[in-house]
PDB file of C-alpha atoms in Angstrom:
ATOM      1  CA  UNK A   1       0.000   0.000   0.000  1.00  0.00           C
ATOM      2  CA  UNK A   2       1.318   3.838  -0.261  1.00  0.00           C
ATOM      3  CA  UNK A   3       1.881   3.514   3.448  1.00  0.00           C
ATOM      4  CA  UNK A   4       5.331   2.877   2.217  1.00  0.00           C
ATOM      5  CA  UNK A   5       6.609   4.606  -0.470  1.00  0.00           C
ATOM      6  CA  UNK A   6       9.786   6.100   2.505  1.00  0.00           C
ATOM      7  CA  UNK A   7      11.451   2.785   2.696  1.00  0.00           C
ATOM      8  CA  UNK A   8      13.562   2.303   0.022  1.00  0.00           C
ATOM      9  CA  UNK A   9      14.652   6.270   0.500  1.00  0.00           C
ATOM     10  CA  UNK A  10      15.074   5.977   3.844  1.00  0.00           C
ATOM     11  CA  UNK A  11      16.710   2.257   3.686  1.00  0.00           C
ATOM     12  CA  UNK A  12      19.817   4.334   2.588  1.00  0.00           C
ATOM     13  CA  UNK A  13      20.265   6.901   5.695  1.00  0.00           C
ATOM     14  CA  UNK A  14      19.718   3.885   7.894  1.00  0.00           C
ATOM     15  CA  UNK A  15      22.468   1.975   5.981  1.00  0.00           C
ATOM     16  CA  UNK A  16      24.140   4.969   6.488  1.00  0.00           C
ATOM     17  CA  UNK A  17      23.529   4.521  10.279  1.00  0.00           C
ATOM     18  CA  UNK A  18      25.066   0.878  10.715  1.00  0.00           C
ATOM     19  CA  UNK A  19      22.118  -0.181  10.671  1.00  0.00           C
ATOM     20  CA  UNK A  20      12.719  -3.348  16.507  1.00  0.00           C
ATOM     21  CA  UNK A  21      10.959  -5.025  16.187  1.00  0.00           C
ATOM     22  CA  UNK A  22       7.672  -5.855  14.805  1.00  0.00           C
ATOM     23  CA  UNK A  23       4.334  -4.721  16.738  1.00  0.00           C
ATOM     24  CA  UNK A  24       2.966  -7.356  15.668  1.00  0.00           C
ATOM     25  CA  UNK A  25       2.046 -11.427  16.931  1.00  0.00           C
ATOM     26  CA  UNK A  26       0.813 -13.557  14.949  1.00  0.00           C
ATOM     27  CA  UNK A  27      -1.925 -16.623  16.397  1.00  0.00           C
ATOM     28  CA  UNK A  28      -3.169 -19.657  14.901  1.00  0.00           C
ATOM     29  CA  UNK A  29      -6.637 -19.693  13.754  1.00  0.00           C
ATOM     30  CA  UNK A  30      -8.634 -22.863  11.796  1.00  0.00           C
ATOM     31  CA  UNK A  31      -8.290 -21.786   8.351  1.00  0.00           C
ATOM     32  CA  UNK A  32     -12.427 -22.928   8.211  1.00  0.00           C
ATOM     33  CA  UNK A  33     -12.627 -19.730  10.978  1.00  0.00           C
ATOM     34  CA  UNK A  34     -11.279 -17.403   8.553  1.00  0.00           C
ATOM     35  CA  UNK A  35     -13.288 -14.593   7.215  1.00  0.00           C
ATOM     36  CA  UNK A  36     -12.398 -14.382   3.093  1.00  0.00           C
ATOM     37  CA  UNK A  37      -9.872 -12.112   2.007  1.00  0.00           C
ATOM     38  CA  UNK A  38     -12.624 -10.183  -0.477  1.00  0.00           C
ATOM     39  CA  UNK A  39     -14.926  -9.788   2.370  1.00  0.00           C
ATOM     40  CA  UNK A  40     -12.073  -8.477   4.851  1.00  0.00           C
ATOM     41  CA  UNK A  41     -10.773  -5.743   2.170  1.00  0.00           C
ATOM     42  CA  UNK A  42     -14.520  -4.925   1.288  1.00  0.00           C
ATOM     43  CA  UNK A  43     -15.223  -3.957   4.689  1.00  0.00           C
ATOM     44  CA  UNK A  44     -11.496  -2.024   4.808  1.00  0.00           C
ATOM     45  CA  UNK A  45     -12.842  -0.290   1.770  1.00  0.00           C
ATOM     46  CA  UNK A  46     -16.154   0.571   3.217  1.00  0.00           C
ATOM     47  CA  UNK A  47     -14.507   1.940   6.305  1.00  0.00           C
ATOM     48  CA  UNK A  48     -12.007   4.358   4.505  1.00  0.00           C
ATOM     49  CA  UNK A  49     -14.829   6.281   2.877  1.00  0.00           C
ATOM     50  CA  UNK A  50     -16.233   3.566   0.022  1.00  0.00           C
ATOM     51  CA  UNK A  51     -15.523   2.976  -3.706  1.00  0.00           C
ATOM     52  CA  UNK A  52     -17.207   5.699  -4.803  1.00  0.00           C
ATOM     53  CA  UNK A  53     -15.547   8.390  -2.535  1.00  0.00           C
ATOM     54  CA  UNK A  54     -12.121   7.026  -3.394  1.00  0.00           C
ATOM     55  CA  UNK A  55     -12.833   7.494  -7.318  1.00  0.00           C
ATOM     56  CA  UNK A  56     -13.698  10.935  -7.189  1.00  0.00           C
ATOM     57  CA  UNK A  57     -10.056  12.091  -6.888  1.00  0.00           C
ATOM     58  CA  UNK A  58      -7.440  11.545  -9.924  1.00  0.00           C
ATOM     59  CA  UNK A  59      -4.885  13.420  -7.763  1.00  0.00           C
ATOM     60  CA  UNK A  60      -3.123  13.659  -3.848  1.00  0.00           C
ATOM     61  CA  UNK A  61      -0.797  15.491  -2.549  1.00  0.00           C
ATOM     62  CA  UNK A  62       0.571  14.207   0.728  1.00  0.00           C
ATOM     63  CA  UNK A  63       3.050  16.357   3.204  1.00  0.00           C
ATOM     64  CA  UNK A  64       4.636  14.714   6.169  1.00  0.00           C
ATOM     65  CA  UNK A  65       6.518  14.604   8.723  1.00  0.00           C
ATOM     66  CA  UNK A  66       9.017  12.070   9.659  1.00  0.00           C
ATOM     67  CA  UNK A  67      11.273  11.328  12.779  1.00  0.00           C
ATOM     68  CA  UNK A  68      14.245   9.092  12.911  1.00  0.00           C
ATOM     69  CA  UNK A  69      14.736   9.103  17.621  1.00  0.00           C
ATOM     70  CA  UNK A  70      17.564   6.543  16.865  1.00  0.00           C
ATOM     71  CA  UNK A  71      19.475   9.274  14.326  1.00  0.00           C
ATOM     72  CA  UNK A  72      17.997  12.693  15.945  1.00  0.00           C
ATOM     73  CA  UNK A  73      16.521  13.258  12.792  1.00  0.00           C
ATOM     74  CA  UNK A  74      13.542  15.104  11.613  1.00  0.00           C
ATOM     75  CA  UNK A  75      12.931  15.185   8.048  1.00  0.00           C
ATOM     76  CA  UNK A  76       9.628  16.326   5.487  1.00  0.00           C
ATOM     77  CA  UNK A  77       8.623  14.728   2.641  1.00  0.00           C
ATOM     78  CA  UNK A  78       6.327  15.806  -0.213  1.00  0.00           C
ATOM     79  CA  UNK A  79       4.270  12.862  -2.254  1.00  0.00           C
ATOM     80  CA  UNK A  80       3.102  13.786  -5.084  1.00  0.00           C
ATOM     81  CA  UNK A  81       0.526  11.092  -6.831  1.00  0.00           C
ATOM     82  CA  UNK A  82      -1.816  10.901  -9.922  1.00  0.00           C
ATOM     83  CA  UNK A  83      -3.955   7.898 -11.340  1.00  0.00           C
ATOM     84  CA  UNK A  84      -3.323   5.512 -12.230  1.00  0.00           C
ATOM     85  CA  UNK A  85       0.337   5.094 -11.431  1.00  0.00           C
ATOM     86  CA  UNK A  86       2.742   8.430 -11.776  1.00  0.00           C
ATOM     87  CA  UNK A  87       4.471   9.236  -8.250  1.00  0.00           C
ATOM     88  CA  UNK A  88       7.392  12.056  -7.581  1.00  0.00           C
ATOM     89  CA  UNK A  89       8.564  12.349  -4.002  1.00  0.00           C
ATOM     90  CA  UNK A  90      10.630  14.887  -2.066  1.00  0.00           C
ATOM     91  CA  UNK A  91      12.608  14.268   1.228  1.00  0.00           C
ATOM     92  CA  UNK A  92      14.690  16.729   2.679  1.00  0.00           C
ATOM     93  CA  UNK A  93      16.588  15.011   5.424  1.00  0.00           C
ATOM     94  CA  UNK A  94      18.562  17.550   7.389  1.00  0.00           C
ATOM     95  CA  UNK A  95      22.336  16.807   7.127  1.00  0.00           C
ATOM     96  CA  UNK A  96      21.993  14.553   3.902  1.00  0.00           C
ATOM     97  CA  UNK A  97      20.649  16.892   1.447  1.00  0.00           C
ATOM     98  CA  UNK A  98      17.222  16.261  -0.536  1.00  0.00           C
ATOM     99  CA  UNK A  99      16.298  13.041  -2.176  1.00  0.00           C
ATOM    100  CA  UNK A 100      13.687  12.374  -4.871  1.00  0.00           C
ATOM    101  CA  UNK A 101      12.193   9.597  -6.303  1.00  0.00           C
ATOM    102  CA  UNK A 102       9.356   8.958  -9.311  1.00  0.00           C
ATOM    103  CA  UNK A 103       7.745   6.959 -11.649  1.00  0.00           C
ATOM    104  CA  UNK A 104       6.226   8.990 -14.896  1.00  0.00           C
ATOM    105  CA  UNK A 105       4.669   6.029 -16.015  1.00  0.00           C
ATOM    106  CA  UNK A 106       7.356   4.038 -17.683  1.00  0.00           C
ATOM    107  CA  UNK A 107      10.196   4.784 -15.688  1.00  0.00           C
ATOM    108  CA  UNK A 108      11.204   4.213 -11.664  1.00  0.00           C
ATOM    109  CA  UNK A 109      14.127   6.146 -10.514  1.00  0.00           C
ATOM    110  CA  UNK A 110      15.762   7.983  -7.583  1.00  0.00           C
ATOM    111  CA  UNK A 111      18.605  10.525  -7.249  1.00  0.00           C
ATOM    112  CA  UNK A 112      20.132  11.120  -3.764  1.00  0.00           C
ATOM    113  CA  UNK A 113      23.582  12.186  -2.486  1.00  0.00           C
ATOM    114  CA  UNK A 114      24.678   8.899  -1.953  1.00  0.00           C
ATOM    115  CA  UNK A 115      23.951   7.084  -4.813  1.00  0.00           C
ATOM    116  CA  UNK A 116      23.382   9.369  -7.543  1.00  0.00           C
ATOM    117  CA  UNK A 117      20.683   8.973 -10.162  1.00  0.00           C
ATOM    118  CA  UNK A 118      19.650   5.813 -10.757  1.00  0.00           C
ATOM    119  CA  UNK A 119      17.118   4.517 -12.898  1.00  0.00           C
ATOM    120  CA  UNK A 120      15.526   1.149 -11.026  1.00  0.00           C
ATOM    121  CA  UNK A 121      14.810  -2.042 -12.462  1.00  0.00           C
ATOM    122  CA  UNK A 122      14.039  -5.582 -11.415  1.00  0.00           C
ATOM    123  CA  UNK A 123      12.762  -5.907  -8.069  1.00  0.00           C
ATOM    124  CA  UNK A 124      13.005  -2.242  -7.246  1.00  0.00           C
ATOM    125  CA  UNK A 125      11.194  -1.597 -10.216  1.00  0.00           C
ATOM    126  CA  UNK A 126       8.273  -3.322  -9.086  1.00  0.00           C
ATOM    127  CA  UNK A 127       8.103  -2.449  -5.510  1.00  0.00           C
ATOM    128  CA  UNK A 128       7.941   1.377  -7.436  1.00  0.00           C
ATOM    129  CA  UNK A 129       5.425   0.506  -9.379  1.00  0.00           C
ATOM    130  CA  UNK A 130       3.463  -0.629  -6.155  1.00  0.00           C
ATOM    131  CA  UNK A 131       3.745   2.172  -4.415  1.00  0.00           C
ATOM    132  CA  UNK A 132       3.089   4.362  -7.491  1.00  0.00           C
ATOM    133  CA  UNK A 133      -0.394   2.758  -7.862  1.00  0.00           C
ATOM    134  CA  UNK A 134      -2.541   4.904  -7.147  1.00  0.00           C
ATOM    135  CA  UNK A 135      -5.555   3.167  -5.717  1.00  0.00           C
ATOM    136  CA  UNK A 136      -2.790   0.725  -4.108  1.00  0.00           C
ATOM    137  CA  UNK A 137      -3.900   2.265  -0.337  1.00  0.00           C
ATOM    138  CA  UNK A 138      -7.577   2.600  -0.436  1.00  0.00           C
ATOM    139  CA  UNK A 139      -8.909   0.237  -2.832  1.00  0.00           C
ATOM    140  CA  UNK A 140      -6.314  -2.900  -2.692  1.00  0.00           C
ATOM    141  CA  UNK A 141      -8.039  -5.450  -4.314  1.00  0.00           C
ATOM    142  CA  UNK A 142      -7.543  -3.517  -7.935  1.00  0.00           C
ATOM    143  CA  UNK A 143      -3.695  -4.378  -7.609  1.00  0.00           C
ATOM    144  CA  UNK A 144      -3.749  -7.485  -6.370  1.00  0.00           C
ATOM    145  CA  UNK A 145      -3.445 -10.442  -7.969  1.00  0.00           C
ATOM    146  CA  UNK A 146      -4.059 -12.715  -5.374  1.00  0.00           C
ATOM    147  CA  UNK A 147      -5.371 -12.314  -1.768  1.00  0.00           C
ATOM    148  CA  UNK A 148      -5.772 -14.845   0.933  1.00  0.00           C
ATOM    149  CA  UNK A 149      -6.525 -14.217   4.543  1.00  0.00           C
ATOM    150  CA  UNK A 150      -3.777 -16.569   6.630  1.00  0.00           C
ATOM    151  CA  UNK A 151      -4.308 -16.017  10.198  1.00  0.00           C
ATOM    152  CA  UNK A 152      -4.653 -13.301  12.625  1.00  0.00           C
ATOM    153  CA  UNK A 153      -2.010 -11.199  14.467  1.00  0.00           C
ATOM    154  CA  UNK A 154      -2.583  -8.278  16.940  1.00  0.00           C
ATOM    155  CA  UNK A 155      -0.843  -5.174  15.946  1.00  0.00           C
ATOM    156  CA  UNK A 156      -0.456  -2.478  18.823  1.00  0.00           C
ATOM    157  CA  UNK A 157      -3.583  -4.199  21.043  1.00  0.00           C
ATOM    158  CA  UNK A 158      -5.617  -4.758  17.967  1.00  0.00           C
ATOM    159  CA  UNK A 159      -7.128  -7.786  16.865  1.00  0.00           C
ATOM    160  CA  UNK A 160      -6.595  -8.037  12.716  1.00  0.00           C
ATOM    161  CA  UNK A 161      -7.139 -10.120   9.976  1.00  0.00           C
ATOM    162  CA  UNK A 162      -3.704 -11.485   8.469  1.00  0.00           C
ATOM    163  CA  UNK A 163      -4.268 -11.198   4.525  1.00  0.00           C
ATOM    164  CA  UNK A 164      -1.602 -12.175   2.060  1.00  0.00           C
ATOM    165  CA  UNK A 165      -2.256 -10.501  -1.511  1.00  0.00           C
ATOM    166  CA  UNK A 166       0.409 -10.515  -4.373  1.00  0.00           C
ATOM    167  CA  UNK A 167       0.403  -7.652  -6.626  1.00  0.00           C
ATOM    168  CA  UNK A 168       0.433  -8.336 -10.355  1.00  0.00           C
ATOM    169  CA  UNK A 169       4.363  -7.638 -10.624  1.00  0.00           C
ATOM    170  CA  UNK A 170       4.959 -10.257  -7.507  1.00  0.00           C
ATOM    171  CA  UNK A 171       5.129  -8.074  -5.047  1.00  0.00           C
ATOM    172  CA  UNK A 172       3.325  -9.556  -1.513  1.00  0.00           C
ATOM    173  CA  UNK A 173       2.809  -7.954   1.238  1.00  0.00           C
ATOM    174  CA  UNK A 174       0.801  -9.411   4.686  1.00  0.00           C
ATOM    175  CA  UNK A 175      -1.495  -6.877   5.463  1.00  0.00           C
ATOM    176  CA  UNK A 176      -3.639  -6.709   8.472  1.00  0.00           C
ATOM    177  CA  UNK A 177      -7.169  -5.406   9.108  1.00  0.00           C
ATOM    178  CA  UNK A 178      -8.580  -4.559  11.986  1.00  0.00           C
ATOM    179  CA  UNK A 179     -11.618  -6.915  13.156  1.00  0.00           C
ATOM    180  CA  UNK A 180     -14.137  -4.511  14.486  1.00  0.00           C
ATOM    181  CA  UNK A 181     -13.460  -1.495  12.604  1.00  0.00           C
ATOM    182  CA  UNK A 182     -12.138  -2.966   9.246  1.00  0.00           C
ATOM    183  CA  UNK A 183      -9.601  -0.346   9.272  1.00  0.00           C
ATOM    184  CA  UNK A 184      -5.715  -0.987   8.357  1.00  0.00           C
ATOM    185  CA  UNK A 185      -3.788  -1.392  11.158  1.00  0.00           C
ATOM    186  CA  UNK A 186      -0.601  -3.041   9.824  1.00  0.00           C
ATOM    187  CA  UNK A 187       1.706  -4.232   7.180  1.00  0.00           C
ATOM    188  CA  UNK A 188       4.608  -6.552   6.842  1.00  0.00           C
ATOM    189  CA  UNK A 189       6.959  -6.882   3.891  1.00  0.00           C
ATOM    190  CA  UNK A 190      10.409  -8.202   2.333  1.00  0.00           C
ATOM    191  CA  UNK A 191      11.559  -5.110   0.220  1.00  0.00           C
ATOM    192  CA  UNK A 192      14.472  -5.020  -2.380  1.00  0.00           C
ATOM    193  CA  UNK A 193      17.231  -2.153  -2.568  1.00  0.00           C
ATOM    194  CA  UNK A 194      20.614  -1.862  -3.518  1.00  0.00           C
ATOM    195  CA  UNK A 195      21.739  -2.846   0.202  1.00  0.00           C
ATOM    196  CA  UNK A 196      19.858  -6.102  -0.186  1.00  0.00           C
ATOM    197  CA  UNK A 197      16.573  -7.197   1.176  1.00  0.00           C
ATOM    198  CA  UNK A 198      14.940  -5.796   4.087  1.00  0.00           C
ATOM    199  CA  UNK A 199      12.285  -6.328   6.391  1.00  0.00           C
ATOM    200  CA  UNK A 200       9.656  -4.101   6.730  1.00  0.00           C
ATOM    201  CA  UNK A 201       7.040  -4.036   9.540  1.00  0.00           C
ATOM    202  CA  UNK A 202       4.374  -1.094   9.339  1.00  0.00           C
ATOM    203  CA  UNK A 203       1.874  -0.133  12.120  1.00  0.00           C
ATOM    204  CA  UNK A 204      -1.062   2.339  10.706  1.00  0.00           C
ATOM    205  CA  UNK A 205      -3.349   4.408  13.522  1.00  0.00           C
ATOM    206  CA  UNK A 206      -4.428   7.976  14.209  1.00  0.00           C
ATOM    207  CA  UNK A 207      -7.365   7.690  11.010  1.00  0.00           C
ATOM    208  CA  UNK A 208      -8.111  11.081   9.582  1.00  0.00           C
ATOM    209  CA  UNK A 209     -11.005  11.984   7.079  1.00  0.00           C
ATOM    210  CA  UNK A 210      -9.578  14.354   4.252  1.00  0.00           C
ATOM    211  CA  UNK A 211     -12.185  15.547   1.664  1.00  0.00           C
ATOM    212  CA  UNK A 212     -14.775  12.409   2.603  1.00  0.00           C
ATOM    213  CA  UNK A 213     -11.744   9.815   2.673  1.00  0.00           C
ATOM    214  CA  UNK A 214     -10.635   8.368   6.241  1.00  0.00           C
ATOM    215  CA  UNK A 215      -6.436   8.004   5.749  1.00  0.00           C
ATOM    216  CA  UNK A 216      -3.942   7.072   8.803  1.00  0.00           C
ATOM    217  CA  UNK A 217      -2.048   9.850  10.134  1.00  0.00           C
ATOM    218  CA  UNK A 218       0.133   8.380  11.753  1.00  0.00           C
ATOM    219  CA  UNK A 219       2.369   5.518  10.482  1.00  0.00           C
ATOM    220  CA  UNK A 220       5.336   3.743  12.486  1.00  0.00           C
ATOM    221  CA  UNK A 221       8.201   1.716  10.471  1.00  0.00           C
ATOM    222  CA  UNK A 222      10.399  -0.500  11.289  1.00  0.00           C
ATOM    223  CA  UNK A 223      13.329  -1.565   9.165  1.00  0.00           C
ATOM    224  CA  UNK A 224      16.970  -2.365   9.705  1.00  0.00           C
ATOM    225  CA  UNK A 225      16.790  -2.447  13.067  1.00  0.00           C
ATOM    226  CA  UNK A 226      15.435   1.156  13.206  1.00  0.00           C
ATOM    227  CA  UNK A 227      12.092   2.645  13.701  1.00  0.00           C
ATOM    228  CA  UNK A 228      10.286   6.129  12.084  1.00  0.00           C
ATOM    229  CA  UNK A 229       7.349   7.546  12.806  1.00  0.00           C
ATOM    230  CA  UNK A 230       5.612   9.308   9.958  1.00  0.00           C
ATOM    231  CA  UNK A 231       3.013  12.181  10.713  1.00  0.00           C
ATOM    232  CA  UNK A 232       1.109  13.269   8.056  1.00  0.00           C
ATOM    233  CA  UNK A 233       0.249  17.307   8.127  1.00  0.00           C
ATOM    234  CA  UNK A 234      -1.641  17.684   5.166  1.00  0.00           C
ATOM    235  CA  UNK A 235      -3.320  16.252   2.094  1.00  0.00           C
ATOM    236  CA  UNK A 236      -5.236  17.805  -0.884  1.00  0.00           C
ATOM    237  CA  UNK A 237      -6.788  16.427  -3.722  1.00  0.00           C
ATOM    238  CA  UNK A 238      -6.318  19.512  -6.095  1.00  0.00           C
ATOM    239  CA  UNK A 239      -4.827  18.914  -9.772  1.00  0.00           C
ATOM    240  CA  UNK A 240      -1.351  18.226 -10.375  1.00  0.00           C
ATOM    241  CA  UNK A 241      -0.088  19.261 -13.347  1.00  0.00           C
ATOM    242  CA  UNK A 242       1.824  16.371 -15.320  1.00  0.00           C
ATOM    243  CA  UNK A 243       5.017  18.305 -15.341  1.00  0.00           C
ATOM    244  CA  UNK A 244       5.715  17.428 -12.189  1.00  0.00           C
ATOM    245  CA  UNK A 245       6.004  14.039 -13.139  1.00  0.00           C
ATOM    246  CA  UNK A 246       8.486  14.031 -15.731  1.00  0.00           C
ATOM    247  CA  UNK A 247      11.674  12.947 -16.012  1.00  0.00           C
ATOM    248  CA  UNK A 248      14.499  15.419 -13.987  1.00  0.00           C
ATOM    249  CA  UNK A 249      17.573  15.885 -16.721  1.00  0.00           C
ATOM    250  CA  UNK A 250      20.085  13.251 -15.037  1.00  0.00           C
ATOM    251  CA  UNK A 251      17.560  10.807 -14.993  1.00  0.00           C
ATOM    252  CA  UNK A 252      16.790  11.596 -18.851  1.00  0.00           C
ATOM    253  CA  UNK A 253      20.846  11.579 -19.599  1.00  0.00           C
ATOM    254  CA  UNK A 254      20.957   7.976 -18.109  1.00  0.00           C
ATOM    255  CA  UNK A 255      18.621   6.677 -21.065  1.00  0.00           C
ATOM    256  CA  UNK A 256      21.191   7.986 -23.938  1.00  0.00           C
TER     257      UNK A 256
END
């Protein structure tokens, strides 16, 4: 789901670190007690403002705020998004200079001080194109290829729904709904980057409504050993115009 679109970003200042742990516990449940998966994300879908709600808006525009305890480090980050796939994020981390990120539709990169531009491929390709998709967060079931509920887990004192769904490119992620209020609550996941794979355990609470959709404002990571909590200040659904989308000039030069 978007919930994640930081982690390959931030994967590199927590490399950069030297690099907790889950919230989560999984329990055995009788796979005959199991609600389906299409009923569970139904009732998530329902409870985030319903289909018709979430297909008013072609466009979001997402600012946040992000804390790093472990690395005294507060950082903001702009997410930019358009249907049915185009992405371009900002982060300005204090100390490390600004890294950005897109997909125009075609092509995944990311240019920070570390690494440079790079135009992604493979693995990271996909997990871009995940978290590009635009009705990834709020209306699941379009991306997913395949989605099985597995168990149940409690994630921060709630009782969820364990659902594994694959995404079209291969991409699966466990996520967890929450049993009374259908809500998101959590998300597991192995992701790719240049450092190698990485878990990545996501807790989702403080729900929001923003123009007639319910969103989490408040998201806590943790990868690599490290946790960040992610605040979000502020989201529109006003037009972006498809410039900002496009290629930046070093990405362009690495296709000649």
């Amino acid at each position: 789901m978007t919930r994640t679109p930081f982690a390959r970003t931030l994967g590199v200042a927590l490399f950069a670190l030297g690099a907790q742990t889950a919230a989560a516990a999984a329990q055995q449940t009788p796979a005959a007690n199991l609600p389906p998966a299409q009923q569970v994300v139904e009732k998530y879908v329902q409870a985030v403002g319903g289909r018709q709600n979430i297909g008013k808006f072609s466009s979001r525009h997402s600012q946040v705020e992000m804390a790093i305890p472990a690395m005294g480090m507060t950082m903001n980050i702009d997410v930019y998004q358009s249907r049915p796939n185009k992405m371009f994020m900002r982060v300005d981390m204090p100390g490390m200079g600004v890294t950005t990120s897109g997909y125009d539709g075609q092509v995944a990169w990311t240019n920070n001080a570390m690494q440079g531009p790079r135009i992604l491929s493979g693995t990271e390709m996909n997990e871009a194109l995940r978290q590009a998709d635009f009705d990834a967060s709020l209306d699941p079931a379009k991306s997913a290829a395949t989605m099985e509920t597995v168990g149940e887990r409690t994630v921060d004192g709630r009782g969820c729904w364990n659902v594994r769904m694959v995404t079209r490119t291969g991409i699966e992620v466990m996520n967890c709904f929450d049993k009374e209020t259908g809500l998101l609550v959590g998300s597991s996941m192995k992701q790719q980057s240049q450092m190698g794979e990485m878990q990545v355990d996501v807790a989702y609470s403080d729900y929001k409504e923003f123009d007639g959709i319910r969103m989490p404002t408040k998201t806590t990571m943790s990868m690599m050993g490290q946790q960040m909590t992610s605040t979000v200040k502020s989201v529109t659904h006003e037009p972006i115009p498809d410039s900002t989308f496009a290629l930046p000039p070093e990405i362009k030069a690495l296709q000649h």
